Amino acid sequence: MNTPQATTTSGAEQLAQGFALHVEQWLRRQGRDAATVDTLRHAARAVSLATSDGHVCVALAEVAAAMANGISVDTLRSALLSSGVVGTPAAPGSLPLILDDQNRLYLHRYFNYEQRLARRLMRAATAPPCAVSEVARTQLQALFEANGPRTGGAADWQKLAAALALRQRLTVISGGPGTGKTTTVVNLLACLIAQDPGCRIALAAPTGKAAARMLEALRARAEHLPGDIRELLPTASFTIHRLLGVMPAGGFVHHACNPLAIDALVVDEASMLDLSLATQLLEAVPDTARIILLGDKDQLSAVESGAVFSELSADPGLGDACRHDLAEWCGLSASQITPPPASQPSALQDAAVWFNQNFRFAADSGIGRLAADINRSRADDAVAWLREGQDTSVRWLDDSGAAPGELTLRELASGYAPYLEAVRRDPTDHAAITSAFDAFRVLCAVREGPRGVVGINELMTRRSREHLGLAPLGHRDGASAWYPGRPVMVLRNDPLLKLFNGDIGIALPAAGSDGGSTDELLVWFPEAGGGFRAVAPARLPAHQTAYAMTVHKAQGSEFNEVLVLLPGQRSRVVTRELLYTAVTRARQRVAVASSAEVLKAAITSSTTRHGGLLSRLAEVAGPAG
């Protein structure tokens, strides 16, 4: 089992050391002995580093194993609980560390997030079923009628998911690309609008790209709806930060005491939600509103701490009363509604649905087959099939060098050739250039090195400048880092500029009054409703060149073609979840550049994130849960 890539950079290490020193000083003021101080200092550093590495907590067994004195878990637990700085779920107090009954050690803040999120989720999950009008049920039948021939009378899980979201305050829909999540949501929103034309619906996603793509997809799949309903569909989508209202001094406008004025919230790409953001978002949703979370439980979890979506998706079980209602509304018998077994038991019932049938990629299509082999850990089968090279939608570039080989470099050059040609042809045609850029992307598993984001961006910068006839950087004429066609990704939220982490813009000149271009370069960002917004390069928040991006940053995006570049050697960051996420960013074609050894290691390695949200849900549910 692999844990997320260590992010114990100097910043994370300094933070951990600082926290450990804080705990040490607390203990010394209490007059604790040297052995207790040493034990707690080690534990405090370990839990701080774990959160920097994407975990919510650290397992006590790992802390004990890393200590030089051979301490047992039981002895360590006793030492922590008697130290005066470690609380328990039953008595957390204001102590900096919390140790739960399953020997998970938390920073107090993260334990508090888990508790708060569990309470909000259970309020939604255990609320009485929502009233569903006959109008909504009629609409449900009509909108999913076209699925009848495909299901052949069997359970239609798209229809069942929509019916569940009509019935429940909380619905979690997990499925890969092409499994029908967007179609389901369009029909669900139509049912909600048919029942209440004044229904206030908010659409949100963790990144600007995902939010824009969500709105575009909903519009594209709404043509079959009655005109009066189509006109009432949401006309905007938001990043979660924009929806909540980021305040310049920190915090959000909307929270538990000032909730959003909505009746339904739909969050796409919810697998990207970290524990902190998920807690703050759901607390800002009024208890009377429906919450619909869409994502893919098999994808990478959030960059920050937690694996919230996979934990919420763990148990797709449905109770008898729920199955009875769904069966009645969907024209089925209750016995036909048989959810798959849970990956983990959860107190969160009547909430999750898994979509397993793919409509974009047939089971024997290249991308679909490779994604399935990755998910099922069929490493030998995947590599043997890739060696055959019979499916043109999937290519394996056997490339094991420290730097990208000739095959990979050719793939990189051909992928961006249409984009560079569009820049050269007419640098003021912002729409054509952006479309060409979005058709292809390089996704890297790591940031550093010649096969990482930094190396590929440097390489493509040189090649782009050569293609456009510009002087190389560092030239004696003082070539600027900015040039027509430079793509950049925003790395930090800037609410005043309405720019958010992950937004991508392209440096291009504005059109002059004579129809030509001006000398001034601006960075052009696509607007969710169409058109572009220009920002001066000097005003941009932290940013980086964006020919290549990490797989994490690519979540919520899709491209016609993708080049996945893995490291030259095995790495614990290269896991099944990362590879699956990368491959499924491609709509039409994907190339994977790696050695057979690295590829097989990725397919057989999984990511583990330590967290206790399922335990917190069980605690909130109580003995009956």
Coordinates of C-alpha atoms in Angstrom, one line a residue:
M1 CA 0.0 0.0 0.0
N2 CA 1.3 3.4 -0.9
T3 CA 0.7 6.6 1.0
P4 CA 0.5 10.0 -0.8
Q5 CA 3.7 11.5 -1.9
A6 CA 5.6 13.0 1.0
T7 CA 5.4 16.8 1.0
T8 CA 7.8 17.1 3.9
T9 CA 9.5 20.0 2.2
S10 CA 11.4 22.5 4.4
G11 CA 8.1 24.3 5.0
A12 CA 6.2 21.2 6.2
E13 CA 9.2 20.1 8.3
Q14 CA 9.5 23.5 9.9
L15 CA 5.8 23.6 10.6
A16 CA 6.1 20.1 12.2
Q17 CA 9.1 21.1 14.3
G18 CA 7.4 24.3 15.4
F19 CA 4.3 22.4 16.5
A20 CA 6.4 19.8 18.3
L21 CA 8.3 22.7 20.1
H22 CA 4.9 24.2 21.1
V23 CA 3.8 20.9 22.7
E24 CA 7.2 20.5 24.4
Q25 CA 6.9 23.9 26.0
W26 CA 3.4 23.1 27.1
L27 CA 4.6 19.9 28.8
R28 CA 7.7 21.6 30.4
R29 CA 5.4 24.3 31.9
Q30 CA 3.4 21.4 33.5
G31 CA 6.6 19.9 34.9
R32 CA 6.5 16.7 32.9
D33 CA 9.5 14.3 32.9
A34 CA 12.0 14.1 30.0
A35 CA 10.7 10.7 28.7
T36 CA 7.1 12.1 28.4
V37 CA 8.4 15.3 26.7
D38 CA 10.4 13.2 24.2
T39 CA 7.5 10.9 23.4
L40 CA 5.0 13.7 22.9
R41 CA 7.5 15.8 20.8
H42 CA 7.9 12.8 18.5
A43 CA 4.1 12.2 18.3
A44 CA 3.4 15.9 17.6
R45 CA 5.9 16.0 14.8
A46 CA 4.5 12.8 13.3
V47 CA 0.9 14.0 13.2
S48 CA 1.8 17.4 11.8
L49 CA 3.8 15.8 9.0
A50 CA 1.0 13.4 8.3
T51 CA -1.4 16.2 7.7
S52 CA 1.1 17.8 5.3
D53 CA 1.2 14.5 3.5
G54 CA -2.6 14.5 2.9
H55 CA -3.7 12.4 5.9
V56 CA -6.2 13.6 8.4
C57 CA -4.5 11.8 11.3
V58 CA -1.7 9.3 11.9
A59 CA -2.1 5.7 13.1
L60 CA -0.5 5.2 16.5
A61 CA 1.1 2.0 15.3
E62 CA 3.1 4.1 12.8
V63 CA 4.2 6.5 15.5
A64 CA 5.3 3.7 17.8
A65 CA 7.2 1.9 15.0
A66 CA 9.2 5.1 14.1
M67 CA 10.4 5.6 17.7
A68 CA 13.8 4.3 18.6
N69 CA 12.8 3.0 22.1
G70 CA 10.7 0.1 20.9
I71 CA 7.6 1.4 22.7
S72 CA 4.4 -0.6 22.3
V73 CA 1.2 0.9 21.0
D74 CA -0.6 0.4 24.4
T75 CA 2.2 2.0 26.3
L76 CA 2.3 4.9 23.9
R77 CA -1.4 5.3 24.2
S78 CA -1.2 5.5 27.9
A79 CA 1.6 8.0 27.8
L80 CA -0.3 10.2 25.4
L81 CA -3.5 10.2 27.4
S82 CA -1.8 10.9 30.7
S83 CA 0.4 13.7 29.3
G84 CA -2.2 16.5 29.8
V85 CA -2.0 17.6 26.1
V86 CA -4.0 14.8 24.4
G87 CA -7.8 14.7 24.6
T88 CA -10.3 12.0 23.5
P89 CA -13.5 12.2 21.4
A90 CA -15.5 12.1 24.6
A91 CA -13.4 14.8 26.3
P92 CA -11.5 16.9 23.6
G93 CA -11.3 20.0 25.7
S94 CA -9.0 22.6 24.1
L95 CA -6.0 20.3 24.0
P96 CA -3.8 20.3 20.9
L97 CA -4.0 16.6 20.1
I98 CA -6.9 14.1 20.1
L99 CA -6.6 10.3 20.3
D100 CA -9.7 8.3 19.3
D101 CA -10.7 4.8 20.3
Q102 CA -9.2 3.3 17.1
N103 CA -5.8 4.7 18.0
R104 CA -5.8 7.5 15.5
L105 CA -3.9 10.6 16.6
Y106 CA -5.2 14.0 15.3
L107 CA -4.4 17.6 15.4
H108 CA -7.4 19.0 17.3
R109 CA -8.4 21.2 14.3
Y110 CA -8.7 18.2 11.9
F111 CA -10.6 16.1 14.5
N112 CA -13.0 19.0 14.9
Y113 CA -13.5 19.2 11.1
E114 CA -14.4 15.4 11.1
Q115 CA -16.9 15.8 13.9
R116 CA -18.5 18.8 12.4
L117 CA -18.8 17.2 8.9
A118 CA -20.2 14.0 10.4
R119 CA -22.9 15.9 12.3
R120 CA -23.9 17.9 9.2
L121 CA -23.9 14.8 7.0
M122 CA -26.0 12.8 9.5
R123 CA -28.5 15.6 9.8
A124 CA -29.0 15.4 6.1
A125 CA -29.0 11.6 5.9
T126 CA -31.5 11.1 8.7
A127 CA -33.9 13.9 7.9
P128 CA -37.4 12.7 7.0
P129 CA -37.9 11.9 3.3
C130 CA -38.6 14.9 1.2
A131 CA -42.1 15.3 -0.2
V132 CA -42.1 14.4 -3.9
S133 CA -45.0 15.7 -6.0
E134 CA -46.9 13.7 -8.6
V135 CA -45.6 16.3 -11.1
A136 CA -42.0 15.5 -10.3
R137 CA -42.7 11.7 -10.4
T138 CA -44.3 12.1 -13.9
Q139 CA -41.3 14.1 -15.1
L140 CA -39.0 11.4 -13.7
Q141 CA -40.7 8.7 -15.7
A142 CA -40.8 10.8 -18.9
L143 CA -37.2 12.0 -18.8
F144 CA -35.7 8.5 -18.2
E145 CA -38.0 6.7 -20.6
A146 CA -35.3 6.7 -23.3
N147 CA -33.2 4.5 -21.1
G148 CA -35.7 1.7 -21.2
P149 CA -34.3 -0.2 -24.3
R150 CA -30.8 0.0 -22.8
T151 CA -31.9 -1.4 -19.4
G152 CA -34.3 -4.1 -20.8
G153 CA -36.5 -3.8 -17.8
A154 CA -33.7 -4.0 -15.3
A155 CA -32.9 -1.3 -12.7
D156 CA -31.9 2.0 -14.3
W157 CA -29.4 3.4 -11.8
Q158 CA -29.4 6.8 -13.4
K159 CA -33.2 7.0 -12.8
L160 CA -32.8 5.5 -9.3
A161 CA -30.1 8.1 -8.4
A162 CA -32.4 10.9 -9.5
A163 CA -35.3 9.5 -7.5
L164 CA -33.0 9.1 -4.5
A165 CA -32.0 12.8 -4.8
L166 CA -35.7 13.7 -4.9
R167 CA -36.3 11.7 -1.8
Q168 CA -33.2 12.5 0.3
R169 CA -31.4 15.6 1.6
L170 CA -28.1 14.1 0.7
T171 CA -27.1 12.1 -2.4
V172 CA -23.6 11.0 -3.4
I173 CA -23.2 9.8 -7.0
S174 CA -19.9 8.1 -7.9
G175 CA -19.0 7.2 -11.4
G176 CA -16.2 7.5 -13.9
P177 CA -16.2 9.8 -17.0
G178 CA -19.0 8.7 -19.4
T179 CA -21.1 6.9 -16.8
G180 CA -24.0 9.4 -17.1
K181 CA -23.6 11.6 -14.0
T182 CA -24.3 14.8 -15.9
T183 CA -27.3 13.4 -17.8
T184 CA -28.7 12.2 -14.4
V185 CA -28.3 15.7 -12.9
V186 CA -29.9 17.5 -15.8
N187 CA -33.0 15.3 -15.4
L188 CA -33.0 15.6 -11.7
L189 CA -32.9 19.4 -11.9
A190 CA -35.8 19.3 -14.3
C191 CA -37.8 17.2 -11.8
L192 CA -37.0 19.7 -9.0
I193 CA -38.0 22.7 -11.3
A194 CA -41.2 20.9 -12.3
Q195 CA -42.1 20.4 -8.7
D196 CA -41.1 24.0 -7.7
P197 CA -40.3 26.5 -10.5
G198 CA -38.9 28.8 -8.0
C199 CA -36.3 26.2 -6.7
R200 CA -33.0 28.0 -6.0
I201 CA -30.3 25.7 -7.4
A202 CA -26.5 26.4 -7.0
L203 CA -23.9 24.6 -9.2
A204 CA -20.4 24.5 -7.8
A205 CA -17.0 22.7 -8.3
P206 CA -13.6 22.9 -6.6
T207 CA -11.9 24.6 -9.6
G208 CA -12.9 27.2 -12.1
K209 CA -12.3 24.8 -15.0
A210 CA -14.5 22.1 -13.4
A211 CA -17.2 24.7 -12.7
A212 CA -17.2 26.0 -16.3
R213 CA -17.2 22.4 -17.8
M214 CA -20.1 21.5 -15.5
L215 CA -22.2 24.3 -16.8
E216 CA -21.3 23.6 -20.4
A217 CA -22.1 19.9 -20.0
L218 CA -25.5 20.6 -18.4
R219 CA -26.4 23.0 -21.2
A220 CA -25.4 20.4 -23.9
R221 CA -27.5 17.7 -22.3
A222 CA -30.6 19.8 -21.7
E223 CA -31.9 20.0 -25.3
H224 CA -34.5 17.2 -24.6
L225 CA -36.1 19.1 -21.7
P226 CA -39.4 21.0 -22.1
G227 CA -38.7 24.7 -23.0
D228 CA -40.3 26.2 -19.9
I229 CA -38.1 24.0 -17.7
R230 CA -34.9 24.5 -19.7
E231 CA -35.3 28.3 -19.3
L232 CA -35.3 27.8 -15.5
L233 CA -32.0 25.8 -15.3
P234 CA -29.1 27.5 -13.6
T235 CA -27.3 29.9 -15.8
A236 CA -24.1 30.1 -13.8
S237 CA -21.7 27.8 -12.0
F238 CA -19.2 28.8 -9.3
T239 CA -16.0 27.6 -7.7
I240 CA -16.7 26.7 -4.1
H241 CA -14.7 29.6 -2.9
R242 CA -16.7 32.0 -5.0
L243 CA -20.0 30.5 -3.9
L244 CA -19.1 30.8 -0.2
G245 CA -17.7 34.3 -0.7
V246 CA -14.0 34.5 0.1
M247 CA -13.2 37.4 2.3
P248 CA -9.9 39.2 1.7
A249 CA -8.9 38.9 5.4
G250 CA -9.7 35.1 5.4
G251 CA -12.8 33.1 6.0
F252 CA -16.1 33.0 4.1
V253 CA -19.2 35.1 3.9
H254 CA -21.4 32.1 4.1
H255 CA -21.2 29.6 6.9
A256 CA -23.4 27.8 9.4
C257 CA -24.6 31.1 10.9
N258 CA -25.1 32.8 7.5
P259 CA -26.1 29.9 5.2
L260 CA -26.5 30.1 1.4
A261 CA -30.0 31.1 0.2
I262 CA -30.5 27.9 -1.8
D263 CA -32.8 24.9 -2.0
A264 CA -30.4 22.6 -3.7
L265 CA -26.6 22.4 -4.1
V266 CA -24.9 20.3 -6.9
V267 CA -21.2 19.9 -6.5
D268 CA -19.2 18.3 -9.4
E269 CA -15.8 16.8 -9.0
A270 CA -16.5 16.3 -5.3
S271 CA -13.6 13.8 -5.1
M272 CA -11.4 16.9 -5.0
L273 CA -12.9 18.2 -1.8
D274 CA -10.6 18.2 1.2
L275 CA -11.8 17.8 4.7
S276 CA -11.7 21.5 5.6
L277 CA -13.4 22.8 2.5
A278 CA -16.1 20.0 2.6
T279 CA -16.9 20.9 6.2
Q280 CA -17.2 24.6 5.5
L281 CA -19.2 24.1 2.4
L282 CA -21.8 21.7 3.8
E283 CA -22.2 23.7 7.0
A284 CA -23.1 26.7 4.8
V285 CA -26.0 24.7 3.2
P286 CA -29.3 25.2 5.1
D287 CA -30.8 22.0 6.6
T288 CA -33.8 22.4 4.3
A289 CA -31.8 22.1 1.1
R290 CA -30.8 19.1 -0.9
I291 CA -27.1 18.3 -1.3
I292 CA -26.0 16.3 -4.4
L293 CA -22.3 15.4 -4.7
L294 CA -20.9 14.1 -7.9
G295 CA -17.5 12.5 -8.3
D296 CA -15.4 9.3 -8.9
K297 CA -14.5 7.3 -5.8
D298 CA -11.6 5.7 -7.8
Q299 CA -9.9 9.0 -8.6
L300 CA -7.2 10.7 -6.6
S301 CA -8.3 12.4 -3.4
A302 CA -7.9 16.1 -2.7
V303 CA -4.4 17.7 -2.7
E304 CA -5.1 18.8 0.9
S305 CA -5.9 16.5 3.8
G306 CA -8.7 13.9 3.6
A307 CA -10.4 11.5 1.2
V308 CA -13.9 12.7 1.9
F309 CA -15.7 11.6 -1.3
S310 CA -14.4 8.1 -1.2
E311 CA -15.5 7.8 2.5
L312 CA -18.9 9.1 1.7
S313 CA -19.2 6.7 -1.3
A314 CA -18.1 3.7 0.8
D315 CA -21.6 2.2 1.3
P316 CA -24.2 2.3 -1.4
G317 CA -26.7 0.4 0.7
L318 CA -30.4 1.3 0.7
G319 CA -32.9 0.5 3.5
D320 CA -36.2 -1.3 2.9
A321 CA -38.3 1.9 3.1
C322 CA -36.1 3.7 0.7
R323 CA -36.0 0.8 -1.8
H324 CA -39.8 0.6 -1.6
D325 CA -40.2 4.3 -2.5
L326 CA -37.7 4.2 -5.3
A327 CA -39.3 1.0 -6.7
E328 CA -42.7 2.6 -6.8
W329 CA -41.5 5.8 -8.4
C330 CA -39.3 4.0 -11.0
G331 CA -41.8 1.2 -11.9
L332 CA -39.7 -1.6 -10.4
S333 CA -40.1 -4.2 -7.7
A334 CA -38.0 -3.6 -4.6
S335 CA -36.2 -6.9 -5.3
Q336 CA -34.8 -5.5 -8.5
I337 CA -32.9 -2.8 -6.6
T338 CA -29.8 -4.5 -5.5
P339 CA -26.9 -2.2 -4.8
P340 CA -23.4 -3.6 -4.8
P341 CA -21.7 -4.5 -1.5
A342 CA -20.1 -1.8 0.4
S343 CA -16.3 -1.2 0.2
Q344 CA -16.5 -0.3 3.9
P345 CA -19.5 -0.3 6.3
S346 CA -20.9 3.1 6.9
A347 CA -23.6 4.7 9.1
L348 CA -24.4 6.8 6.1
Q349 CA -27.3 4.9 4.5
D350 CA -29.7 5.8 1.7
A351 CA -27.2 8.2 0.3
A352 CA -24.7 6.7 -2.2
V353 CA -25.1 5.4 -5.7
W354 CA -22.4 3.9 -7.8
F355 CA -22.5 4.2 -11.6
N356 CA -20.6 1.3 -13.2
Q357 CA -21.8 1.3 -16.8
N358 CA -19.8 3.5 -19.2
F359 CA -21.6 5.1 -22.2
R360 CA -18.6 7.1 -23.5
F361 CA -16.1 4.2 -23.6
A362 CA -17.3 0.8 -24.5
A363 CA -15.9 -1.9 -22.3
D364 CA -13.6 -3.0 -25.2
S365 CA -12.5 0.5 -26.2
G366 CA -9.0 1.5 -25.6
I367 CA -9.4 4.1 -22.9
G368 CA -12.2 2.2 -21.2
R369 CA -10.2 -1.1 -21.2
L370 CA -7.1 0.5 -19.9
A371 CA -9.0 2.3 -17.1
A372 CA -10.7 -1.0 -16.1
D373 CA -7.4 -2.8 -16.1
I374 CA -5.9 -0.1 -13.9
N375 CA -8.8 -0.1 -11.5
R376 CA -8.7 -3.9 -11.1
S377 CA -4.9 -4.1 -10.7
R378 CA -4.5 -6.2 -13.9
A379 CA -0.9 -5.0 -14.5
D380 CA 0.3 -7.9 -16.6
D381 CA -2.8 -7.9 -18.8
A382 CA -2.6 -4.1 -19.3
V383 CA 1.1 -4.2 -20.3
A384 CA 0.7 -7.2 -22.6
W385 CA -2.3 -5.6 -24.3
L386 CA -0.5 -2.2 -24.7
R387 CA 2.5 -4.0 -26.3
E388 CA 0.2 -5.3 -29.0
G389 CA -0.7 -1.7 -30.0
Q390 CA -3.9 -2.7 -31.7
D391 CA -6.0 0.2 -30.5
T392 CA -5.1 3.6 -31.8
S393 CA -6.8 5.4 -29.0
V394 CA -4.2 4.2 -26.5
R395 CA -0.5 4.2 -27.0
W396 CA 2.3 3.0 -24.7
L397 CA 5.6 4.8 -25.2
D398 CA 8.2 2.4 -23.7
D399 CA 10.4 5.2 -22.3
S400 CA 12.5 4.5 -19.2
G401 CA 15.2 7.2 -19.4
A402 CA 15.9 9.8 -16.8
A403 CA 14.8 12.4 -19.4
P404 CA 12.0 11.9 -22.0
G405 CA 13.0 9.8 -25.0
E406 CA 12.6 10.5 -28.7
L407 CA 9.2 8.9 -28.9
T408 CA 7.9 11.0 -26.0
L409 CA 9.4 14.2 -27.4
R410 CA 7.7 13.6 -30.8
E411 CA 4.4 13.0 -29.0
L412 CA 4.9 16.2 -27.1
A413 CA 5.7 18.2 -30.3
S414 CA 2.8 16.8 -32.3
G415 CA 0.4 17.4 -29.5
Y416 CA 1.1 21.1 -29.2
A417 CA 1.7 21.8 -32.9
P418 CA -1.9 22.9 -33.7
Y419 CA -1.8 25.2 -30.7
L420 CA 1.5 26.9 -31.7
E421 CA 0.3 27.2 -35.3
A422 CA -2.9 28.9 -34.1
V423 CA -0.8 31.4 -32.1
R424 CA 1.4 32.1 -35.1
R425 CA -1.5 32.4 -37.6
D426 CA -3.5 35.0 -35.6
P427 CA -2.5 35.8 -32.0
T428 CA -5.7 37.9 -31.5
D429 CA -8.0 34.9 -32.2
H430 CA -8.3 34.1 -28.5
A431 CA -11.1 31.6 -28.9
A432 CA -9.3 29.5 -31.5
I433 CA -6.1 29.6 -29.6
T434 CA -7.7 28.6 -26.3
S435 CA -9.6 25.8 -28.0
A436 CA -6.4 24.4 -29.6
F437 CA -4.6 24.6 -26.3
D438 CA -7.4 22.7 -24.5
A439 CA -7.3 19.9 -27.0
F440 CA -4.1 18.5 -25.6
R441 CA -2.3 18.3 -22.3
V442 CA 0.8 16.8 -20.8
L443 CA 0.1 15.3 -17.3
C444 CA 3.0 14.5 -15.1
A445 CA 3.2 12.4 -12.0
V446 CA 5.8 14.6 -10.3
R447 CA 6.8 18.2 -10.3
E448 CA 10.6 18.2 -10.4
G449 CA 13.1 16.7 -12.8
P450 CA 13.2 16.4 -16.6
R451 CA 10.1 14.2 -16.6
G452 CA 8.2 16.5 -14.2
V453 CA 6.1 19.6 -14.6
V454 CA 9.0 22.0 -14.3
G455 CA 11.2 20.2 -16.8
I456 CA 8.5 19.8 -19.4
N457 CA 7.4 23.4 -19.1
E458 CA 11.0 24.6 -19.5
L459 CA 11.3 22.4 -22.6
M460 CA 8.1 23.6 -24.2
T461 CA 8.9 27.2 -23.4
R462 CA 12.2 26.9 -25.4
R463 CA 10.4 25.1 -28.3
S464 CA 7.5 27.5 -28.4
R465 CA 9.8 30.5 -28.5
E466 CA 11.8 28.8 -31.4
H467 CA 8.6 28.1 -33.3
L468 CA 7.4 31.7 -32.9
G469 CA 10.8 33.1 -33.9
L470 CA 11.5 34.7 -30.5
A471 CA 14.8 35.1 -28.8
P472 CA 15.6 32.4 -26.2
L473 CA 15.4 33.3 -22.6
G474 CA 18.7 34.5 -21.3
H475 CA 19.6 36.0 -24.6
R476 CA 21.8 39.1 -24.5
D477 CA 18.9 41.2 -25.9
G478 CA 17.0 40.5 -22.6
A479 CA 14.1 38.4 -23.8
S480 CA 11.0 38.7 -21.6
A481 CA 9.5 35.7 -19.8
W482 CA 6.2 36.8 -21.4
Y483 CA 5.5 36.0 -25.0
P484 CA 2.4 35.5 -27.2
G485 CA 1.0 32.0 -26.5
R486 CA 2.5 31.5 -23.0
P487 CA -0.1 29.5 -21.0
V488 CA -0.1 30.1 -17.3
M489 CA -1.9 28.5 -14.4
V490 CA -3.0 30.5 -11.3
L491 CA -1.7 28.9 -8.1
R492 CA -3.4 31.1 -5.5
N493 CA -6.9 32.4 -5.1
D494 CA -7.4 36.2 -5.7
P495 CA -11.0 37.0 -5.0
L496 CA -10.6 40.6 -6.1
L497 CA -9.5 39.6 -9.5
K498 CA -11.9 36.6 -9.5
L499 CA -9.0 34.3 -10.2
F500 CA -8.7 31.0 -8.4
N501 CA -6.2 28.2 -8.0
G502 CA -6.2 26.1 -11.2
D503 CA -7.5 28.8 -13.6
I504 CA -5.6 28.8 -16.9
G505 CA -5.1 31.8 -19.1
I506 CA -3.0 32.5 -22.2
A507 CA -0.8 35.5 -22.8
L508 CA -1.9 37.1 -26.1
P509 CA -2.1 40.6 -27.5
A510 CA -5.3 42.6 -27.8
A511 CA -6.7 43.4 -31.2
G512 CA -5.8 46.9 -32.3
S513 CA -8.2 49.4 -33.8
D514 CA -6.9 48.7 -37.3
G515 CA -7.7 45.0 -36.9
G516 CA -4.1 44.0 -36.2
S517 CA -2.6 43.4 -32.8
T518 CA -1.1 45.7 -30.2
D519 CA 2.3 45.2 -28.6
E520 CA 0.8 44.9 -25.1
L521 CA 0.4 41.3 -23.8
L522 CA -2.5 40.5 -21.5
V523 CA -3.4 37.1 -20.0
W524 CA -6.8 36.0 -21.3
F525 CA -9.0 33.8 -19.2
P526 CA -12.2 32.2 -20.5
E527 CA -15.4 33.3 -18.8
A528 CA -18.0 30.7 -17.7
G529 CA -20.7 32.3 -19.7
G530 CA -18.6 32.8 -22.8
G531 CA -16.0 35.3 -23.9
F532 CA -12.7 36.2 -22.3
R533 CA -11.4 38.4 -19.5
A534 CA -8.0 40.0 -19.8
V535 CA -5.6 40.6 -16.8
A536 CA -2.3 42.3 -17.0
P537 CA 0.6 39.9 -16.2
A538 CA 1.9 42.2 -13.4
R539 CA -1.4 41.8 -11.6
L540 CA -1.6 38.0 -11.6
P541 CA -1.3 36.2 -8.3
A542 CA 1.3 33.4 -8.0
H543 CA 1.3 31.4 -11.3
Q544 CA 3.4 29.0 -13.4
T545 CA 3.7 28.1 -17.1
A546 CA 1.1 25.4 -17.9
Y547 CA 2.1 23.3 -20.9
A548 CA 2.4 20.5 -18.4
M549 CA 0.5 20.0 -15.1
T550 CA 0.3 17.5 -12.4
V551 CA -2.4 14.9 -12.5
H552 CA -3.8 16.4 -9.3
K553 CA -4.2 19.8 -11.0
A554 CA -5.9 18.1 -14.0
Q555 CA -8.8 16.8 -12.0
G556 CA -12.0 18.4 -13.1
S557 CA -10.6 18.8 -16.6
E558 CA -10.9 16.8 -19.8
F559 CA -8.9 17.0 -23.0
N560 CA -9.3 15.4 -26.4
E561 CA -5.7 14.0 -26.2
V562 CA -3.5 13.4 -23.2
L563 CA 0.2 12.5 -22.8
V564 CA 0.8 10.9 -19.4
L565 CA 4.4 11.1 -18.4
L566 CA 5.6 8.8 -15.5
P567 CA 9.0 9.1 -13.7
G568 CA 11.9 7.1 -15.0
Q569 CA 12.0 5.0 -11.8
R570 CA 9.4 3.6 -9.4
S571 CA 8.0 6.1 -7.0
R572 CA 5.5 5.8 -4.2
V573 CA 3.6 8.8 -5.6
V574 CA 2.8 6.8 -8.8
T575 CA -0.3 4.8 -7.8
R576 CA -3.3 3.2 -9.3
E577 CA -5.5 6.2 -8.4
L578 CA -3.1 8.6 -10.0
L579 CA -2.8 6.6 -13.2
Y580 CA -6.5 6.0 -13.5
T581 CA -7.2 9.7 -13.0
A582 CA -4.6 10.7 -15.6
V583 CA -5.9 8.2 -18.3
T584 CA -9.5 9.2 -17.8
R585 CA -8.8 12.9 -18.5
A586 CA -8.6 11.9 -22.2
R587 CA -11.8 11.9 -24.3
Q588 CA -10.4 10.4 -27.5
R589 CA -6.7 9.4 -27.2
V590 CA -4.1 8.8 -24.5
A591 CA -0.4 8.0 -24.6
V592 CA 1.4 6.7 -21.6
A593 CA 5.2 7.3 -21.5
S594 CA 6.9 5.0 -19.0
S595 CA 8.9 1.8 -18.6
A596 CA 7.0 -1.5 -18.1
E597 CA 8.3 -1.7 -14.5
V598 CA 7.0 1.7 -13.5
L599 CA 3.7 1.1 -15.3
K600 CA 3.1 -2.2 -13.5
A601 CA 4.1 -0.8 -10.2
A602 CA 1.6 2.0 -10.6
I603 CA -1.2 -0.4 -11.5
T604 CA -0.5 -2.6 -8.5
S605 CA 0.0 0.2 -5.9
S606 CA -2.9 2.0 -4.1
T607 CA -3.1 5.2 -2.1
T608 CA -4.0 5.0 1.5
R609 CA -5.1 8.1 3.4
H610 CA -5.6 7.9 7.1
G611 CA -8.9 9.4 8.3
G612 CA -11.7 8.6 10.7
L613 CA -14.8 10.1 9.1
L614 CA -16.6 6.8 9.0
S615 CA -15.9 6.4 12.7
R616 CA -17.2 9.9 13.4
L617 CA -20.4 9.1 11.4
A618 CA -20.9 6.0 13.5
E619 CA -20.4 8.0 16.7
V620 CA -23.0 10.6 15.6
A621 CA -25.5 7.9 14.6
G622 CA -25.2 6.2 18.0
P623 CA -25.8 2.6 18.9
A624 CA -28.8 2.3 16.5
G625 CA -26.5 3.4 13.6

